[in-house]
């Protein structure tokens, strides 16, 4: 069984999703999700 605490399984927080919606014209996109996940890893959301 795989480790569920891996960052691979982490979900984006609501704050990061909101920030991505403000920054990008189209939110459900690969670029917006990549940016949001990087911001969450940095602890900025």
PDB file of N, CA, C and O in Angstrom:
ATOM      1  N   UNK A   1       0.843  -1.182   0.000  1.00  0.00           N
ATOM      2  CA  UNK A   1       0.000   0.000   0.000  1.00  0.00           C
ATOM      3  C   UNK A   1       0.888   1.244   0.000  1.00  0.00           C
ATOM      4  O   UNK A   1       1.890   1.306   0.689  1.00  0.00           O
ATOM      5  N   UNK A   2       0.490   2.223  -0.784  1.00  0.00           N
ATOM      6  CA  UNK A   2       1.295   3.430  -0.904  1.00  0.00           C
ATOM      7  C   UNK A   2       1.075   4.352   0.290  1.00  0.00           C
ATOM      8  O   UNK A   2       0.049   4.322   0.948  1.00  0.00           O
ATOM      9  N   UNK A   3       2.059   5.178   0.535  1.00  0.00           N
ATOM     10  CA  UNK A   3       2.017   6.123   1.646  1.00  0.00           C
ATOM     11  C   UNK A   3       1.042   7.251   1.317  1.00  0.00           C
ATOM     12  O   UNK A   3       1.213   7.983   0.349  1.00  0.00           O
ATOM     13  N   UNK A   4       0.004   7.435   2.119  1.00  0.00           N
ATOM     14  CA  UNK A   4      -1.009   8.462   1.869  1.00  0.00           C
ATOM     15  C   UNK A   4      -0.544   9.851   2.283  1.00  0.00           C
ATOM     16  O   UNK A   4      -1.195  10.829   1.979  1.00  0.00           O
ATOM     17  N   UNK A   5       0.566   9.990   2.983  1.00  0.00           N
ATOM     18  CA  UNK A   5       1.066  11.301   3.379  1.00  0.00           C
ATOM     19  C   UNK A   5       2.001  11.893   2.331  1.00  0.00           C
ATOM     20  O   UNK A   5       2.549  12.958   2.536  1.00  0.00           O
ATOM     21  N   UNK A   6       2.153  11.223   1.221  1.00  0.00           N
ATOM     22  CA  UNK A   6       3.007  11.708   0.150  1.00  0.00           C
ATOM     23  C   UNK A   6       2.430  12.998  -0.439  1.00  0.00           C
ATOM     24  O   UNK A   6       1.215  13.148  -0.533  1.00  0.00           O
ATOM     25  N   UNK A   7       3.272  13.945  -0.870  1.00  0.00           N
ATOM     26  CA  UNK A   7       2.775  15.169  -1.500  1.00  0.00           C
ATOM     27  C   UNK A   7       2.006  14.893  -2.787  1.00  0.00           C
ATOM     28  O   UNK A   7       1.220  15.710  -3.226  1.00  0.00           O
ATOM     29  N   UNK A   8       2.215  13.728  -3.365  1.00  0.00           N
ATOM     30  CA  UNK A   8       1.503  13.356  -4.578  1.00  0.00           C
ATOM     31  C   UNK A   8       0.004  13.293  -4.330  1.00  0.00           C
ATOM     32  O   UNK A   8      -0.796  13.602  -5.203  1.00  0.00           O
ATOM     33  N   UNK A   9      -0.411  12.908  -3.129  1.00  0.00           N
ATOM     34  CA  UNK A   9      -1.825  12.754  -2.795  1.00  0.00           C
ATOM     35  C   UNK A   9      -2.421  13.995  -2.140  1.00  0.00           C
ATOM     36  O   UNK A   9      -3.606  14.012  -1.830  1.00  0.00           O
ATOM     37  N   UNK A  10      -1.638  15.029  -1.932  1.00  0.00           N
ATOM     38  CA  UNK A  10      -2.132  16.236  -1.268  1.00  0.00           C
ATOM     39  C   UNK A  10      -3.104  16.977  -2.182  1.00  0.00           C
ATOM     40  O   UNK A  10      -2.896  17.074  -3.392  1.00  0.00           O
ATOM     41  N   UNK A  11      -4.160  17.497  -1.606  1.00  0.00           N
ATOM     42  CA  UNK A  11      -5.129  18.274  -2.365  1.00  0.00           C
ATOM     43  C   UNK A  11      -4.813  19.748  -2.195  1.00  0.00           C
ATOM     44  O   UNK A  11      -4.276  20.166  -1.169  1.00  0.00           O
ATOM     45  N   UNK A  12      -5.176  20.521  -3.194  1.00  0.00           N
ATOM     46  CA  UNK A  12      -4.960  21.959  -3.116  1.00  0.00           C
ATOM     47  C   UNK A  12      -5.923  22.566  -2.104  1.00  0.00           C
ATOM     48  O   UNK A  12      -7.096  22.204  -2.046  1.00  0.00           O
ATOM     49  N   UNK A  13      -5.424  23.507  -1.339  1.00  0.00           N
ATOM     50  CA  UNK A  13      -6.274  24.166  -0.356  1.00  0.00           C
ATOM     51  C   UNK A  13      -7.186  25.173  -1.067  1.00  0.00           C
ATOM     52  O   UNK A  13      -6.930  25.584  -2.203  1.00  0.00           O
ATOM     53  N   UNK A  14      -8.232  25.573  -0.392  1.00  0.00           N
ATOM     54  CA  UNK A  14      -9.191  26.518  -0.965  1.00  0.00           C
ATOM     55  C   UNK A  14      -8.529  27.863  -1.242  1.00  0.00           C
ATOM     56  O   UNK A  14      -8.839  28.524  -2.232  1.00  0.00           O
ATOM     57  N   UNK A  15      -7.607  28.259  -0.379  1.00  0.00           N
ATOM     58  CA  UNK A  15      -6.914  29.528  -0.575  1.00  0.00           C
ATOM     59  C   UNK A  15      -6.051  29.534  -1.821  1.00  0.00           C
ATOM     60  O   UNK A  15      -5.988  30.532  -2.546  1.00  0.00           O
ATOM     61  N   UNK A  16      -5.392  28.432  -2.079  1.00  0.00           N
ATOM     62  CA  UNK A  16      -4.560  28.340  -3.279  1.00  0.00           C
ATOM     63  C   UNK A  16      -5.412  28.322  -4.541  1.00  0.00           C
ATOM     64  O   UNK A  16      -5.042  28.898  -5.554  1.00  0.00           O
ATOM     65  N   UNK A  17      -6.543  27.653  -4.477  1.00  0.00           N
ATOM     66  CA  UNK A  17      -7.451  27.640  -5.627  1.00  0.00           C
ATOM     67  C   UNK A  17      -7.972  29.039  -5.911  1.00  0.00           C
ATOM     68  O   UNK A  17      -8.050  29.464  -7.057  1.00  0.00           O
ATOM     69  N   UNK A  18      -8.331  29.776  -4.852  1.00  0.00           N
ATOM     70  CA  UNK A  18      -8.835  31.134  -5.026  1.00  0.00           C
ATOM     71  C   UNK A  18      -7.763  32.048  -5.607  1.00  0.00           C
ATOM     72  O   UNK A  18      -8.049  32.881  -6.480  1.00  0.00           O
ATOM     73  N   UNK A  19      -6.532  31.896  -5.147  1.00  0.00           N
ATOM     74  CA  UNK A  19      -5.439  32.714  -5.669  1.00  0.00           C
ATOM     75  C   UNK A  19      -5.180  32.401  -7.145  1.00  0.00           C
ATOM     76  O   UNK A  19      -4.910  33.300  -7.938  1.00  0.00           O
ATOM     77  N   UNK A  20      -5.288  31.136  -7.516  1.00  0.00           N
ATOM     78  CA  UNK A  20      -5.090  30.748  -8.913  1.00  0.00           C
ATOM     79  C   UNK A  20      -6.217  31.285  -9.790  1.00  0.00           C
ATOM     80  O   UNK A  20      -5.976  31.701 -10.926  1.00  0.00           O
ATOM     81  N   UNK A  21      -7.430  31.316  -9.268  1.00  0.00           N
ATOM     82  CA  UNK A  21      -8.556  31.866 -10.034  1.00  0.00           C
ATOM     83  C   UNK A  21      -8.366  33.356 -10.288  1.00  0.00           C
ATOM     84  O   UNK A  21      -8.743  33.865 -11.346  1.00  0.00           O
ATOM     85  N   UNK A  22      -7.788  34.066  -9.308  1.00  0.00           N
ATOM     86  CA  UNK A  22      -7.550  35.494  -9.479  1.00  0.00           C
ATOM     87  C   UNK A  22      -6.407  35.756 -10.452  1.00  0.00           C
ATOM     88  O   UNK A  22      -6.448  36.710 -11.222  1.00  0.00           O
ATOM     89  N   UNK A  23      -5.390  34.913 -10.419  1.00  0.00           N
ATOM     90  CA  UNK A  23      -4.192  35.139 -11.230  1.00  0.00           C
ATOM     91  C   UNK A  23      -4.383  34.743 -12.698  1.00  0.00           C
ATOM     92  O   UNK A  23      -3.910  35.424 -13.585  1.00  0.00           O
ATOM     93  N   UNK A  24      -5.097  33.655 -12.951  1.00  0.00           N
ATOM     94  CA  UNK A  24      -5.236  33.122 -14.301  1.00  0.00           C
ATOM     95  C   UNK A  24      -6.645  33.345 -14.830  1.00  0.00           C
ATOM     96  O   UNK A  24      -7.609  33.306 -14.069  1.00  0.00           O
ATOM     97  N   UNK A  25      -6.761  33.583 -16.129  1.00  0.00           N
ATOM     98  CA  UNK A  25      -8.067  33.778 -16.749  1.00  0.00           C
ATOM     99  C   UNK A  25      -8.897  32.498 -16.708  1.00  0.00           C
ATOM    100  O   UNK A  25     -10.096  32.544 -16.467  1.00  0.00           O
ATOM    101  N   UNK A  26      -8.261  31.364 -16.969  1.00  0.00           N
ATOM    102  CA  UNK A  26      -8.948  30.074 -16.968  1.00  0.00           C
ATOM    103  C   UNK A  26      -8.364  29.258 -15.832  1.00  0.00           C
ATOM    104  O   UNK A  26      -7.197  28.885 -15.868  1.00  0.00           O
ATOM    105  N   UNK A  27      -9.175  28.989 -14.787  1.00  0.00           N
ATOM    106  CA  UNK A  27      -8.600  28.282 -13.644  1.00  0.00           C
ATOM    107  C   UNK A  27      -8.376  26.796 -13.875  1.00  0.00           C
ATOM    108  O   UNK A  27      -7.285  26.324 -13.655  1.00  0.00           O
ATOM    109  N   UNK A  28      -9.336  26.028 -14.284  1.00  0.00           N
ATOM    110  CA  UNK A  28      -9.013  24.593 -14.366  1.00  0.00           C
ATOM    111  C   UNK A  28      -8.082  24.319 -15.550  1.00  0.00           C
ATOM    112  O   UNK A  28      -8.501  23.793 -16.569  1.00  0.00           O
ATOM    113  N   UNK A  29      -6.835  24.736 -15.407  1.00  0.00           N
ATOM    114  CA  UNK A  29      -5.836  24.490 -16.441  1.00  0.00           C
ATOM    115  C   UNK A  29      -4.578  23.934 -15.799  1.00  0.00           C
ATOM    116  O   UNK A  29      -4.377  24.046 -14.592  1.00  0.00           O
ATOM    117  N   UNK A  30      -3.745  23.347 -16.609  1.00  0.00           N
ATOM    118  CA  UNK A  30      -2.513  22.749 -16.109  1.00  0.00           C
ATOM    119  C   UNK A  30      -1.590  23.810 -15.513  1.00  0.00           C
ATOM    120  O   UNK A  30      -0.969  23.595 -14.475  1.00  0.00           O
ATOM    121  N   UNK A  31      -1.507  24.970 -16.162  1.00  0.00           N
ATOM    122  CA  UNK A  31      -0.627  26.034 -15.673  1.00  0.00           C
ATOM    123  C   UNK A  31      -1.090  26.559 -14.319  1.00  0.00           C
ATOM    124  O   UNK A  31      -0.290  26.778 -13.412  1.00  0.00           O
ATOM    125  N   UNK A  32      -2.398  26.770 -14.184  1.00  0.00           N
ATOM    126  CA  UNK A  32      -2.930  27.287 -12.931  1.00  0.00           C
ATOM    127  C   UNK A  32      -2.754  26.284 -11.805  1.00  0.00           C
ATOM    128  O   UNK A  32      -2.391  26.645 -10.686  1.00  0.00           O
ATOM    129  N   UNK A  33      -2.997  25.005 -12.084  1.00  0.00           N
ATOM    130  CA  UNK A  33      -2.829  23.982 -11.054  1.00  0.00           C
ATOM    131  C   UNK A  33      -1.369  23.826 -10.653  1.00  0.00           C
ATOM    132  O   UNK A  33      -1.060  23.635  -9.479  1.00  0.00           O
ATOM    133  N   UNK A  34      -0.461  23.918 -11.613  1.00  0.00           N
ATOM    134  CA  UNK A  34       0.961  23.812 -11.308  1.00  0.00           C
ATOM    135  C   UNK A  34       1.398  24.996 -10.435  1.00  0.00           C
ATOM    136  O   UNK A  34       2.100  24.812  -9.446  1.00  0.00           O
ATOM    137  N   UNK A  35       0.955  26.195 -10.781  1.00  0.00           N
ATOM    138  CA  UNK A  35       1.298  27.375  -9.992  1.00  0.00           C
ATOM    139  C   UNK A  35       0.752  27.259  -8.575  1.00  0.00           C
ATOM    140  O   UNK A  35       1.461  27.540  -7.607  1.00  0.00           O
ATOM    141  N   UNK A  36      -0.499  26.827  -8.447  1.00  0.00           N
ATOM    142  CA  UNK A  36      -1.121  26.705  -7.132  1.00  0.00           C
ATOM    143  C   UNK A  36      -0.423  25.655  -6.278  1.00  0.00           C
ATOM    144  O   UNK A  36      -0.209  25.857  -5.082  1.00  0.00           O
ATOM    145  N   UNK A  37      -0.033  24.556  -6.884  1.00  0.00           N
ATOM    146  CA  UNK A  37       0.647  23.517  -6.105  1.00  0.00           C
ATOM    147  C   UNK A  37       2.025  23.980  -5.650  1.00  0.00           C
ATOM    148  O   UNK A  37       2.442  23.684  -4.526  1.00  0.00           O
ATOM    149  N   UNK A  38       2.716  24.742  -6.480  1.00  0.00           N
ATOM    150  CA  UNK A  38       4.021  25.270  -6.072  1.00  0.00           C
ATOM    151  C   UNK A  38       3.876  26.283  -4.948  1.00  0.00           C
ATOM    152  O   UNK A  38       4.692  26.322  -4.031  1.00  0.00           O
ATOM    153  N   UNK A  39       2.832  27.118  -5.029  1.00  0.00           N
ATOM    154  CA  UNK A  39       2.598  28.097  -3.968  1.00  0.00           C
ATOM    155  C   UNK A  39       2.251  27.407  -2.654  1.00  0.00           C
ATOM    156  O   UNK A  39       2.666  27.835  -1.587  1.00  0.00           O
ATOM    157  N   UNK A  40       1.496  26.325  -2.750  1.00  0.00           N
ATOM    158  CA  UNK A  40       1.122  25.590  -1.530  1.00  0.00           C
ATOM    159  C   UNK A  40       2.341  24.929  -0.904  1.00  0.00           C
ATOM    160  O   UNK A  40       2.493  24.927   0.312  1.00  0.00           O
ATOM    161  N   UNK A  41       3.244  24.397  -1.743  1.00  0.00           N
ATOM    162  CA  UNK A  41       4.464  23.784  -1.204  1.00  0.00           C
ATOM    163  C   UNK A  41       5.349  24.822  -0.524  1.00  0.00           C
ATOM    164  O   UNK A  41       6.021  24.516   0.453  1.00  0.00           O
ATOM    165  N   UNK A  42       5.333  26.051  -1.049  1.00  0.00           N
ATOM    166  CA  UNK A  42       6.109  27.127  -0.435  1.00  0.00           C
ATOM    167  C   UNK A  42       5.466  27.641   0.852  1.00  0.00           C
ATOM    168  O   UNK A  42       6.097  28.337   1.618  1.00  0.00           O
ATOM    169  N   UNK A  43       4.184  27.329   1.040  1.00  0.00           N
ATOM    170  CA  UNK A  43       3.468  27.773   2.231  1.00  0.00           C
ATOM    171  C   UNK A  43       2.884  29.162   2.084  1.00  0.00           C
ATOM    172  O   UNK A  43       2.636  29.837   3.079  1.00  0.00           O
ATOM    173  N   UNK A  44       2.679  29.613   0.861  1.00  0.00           N
ATOM    174  CA  UNK A  44       2.172  30.966   0.640  1.00  0.00           C
ATOM    175  C   UNK A  44       0.653  31.034   0.556  1.00  0.00           C
ATOM    176  O   UNK A  44       0.105  32.111   0.464  1.00  0.00           O
ATOM    177  N   UNK A  45      -0.019  29.927   0.545  1.00  0.00           N
ATOM    178  CA  UNK A  45      -1.495  29.923   0.449  1.00  0.00           C
ATOM    179  C   UNK A  45      -2.080  29.484   1.775  1.00  0.00           C
ATOM    180  O   UNK A  45      -1.620  28.613   2.415  1.00  0.00           O
TER     181      UNK A  45
END
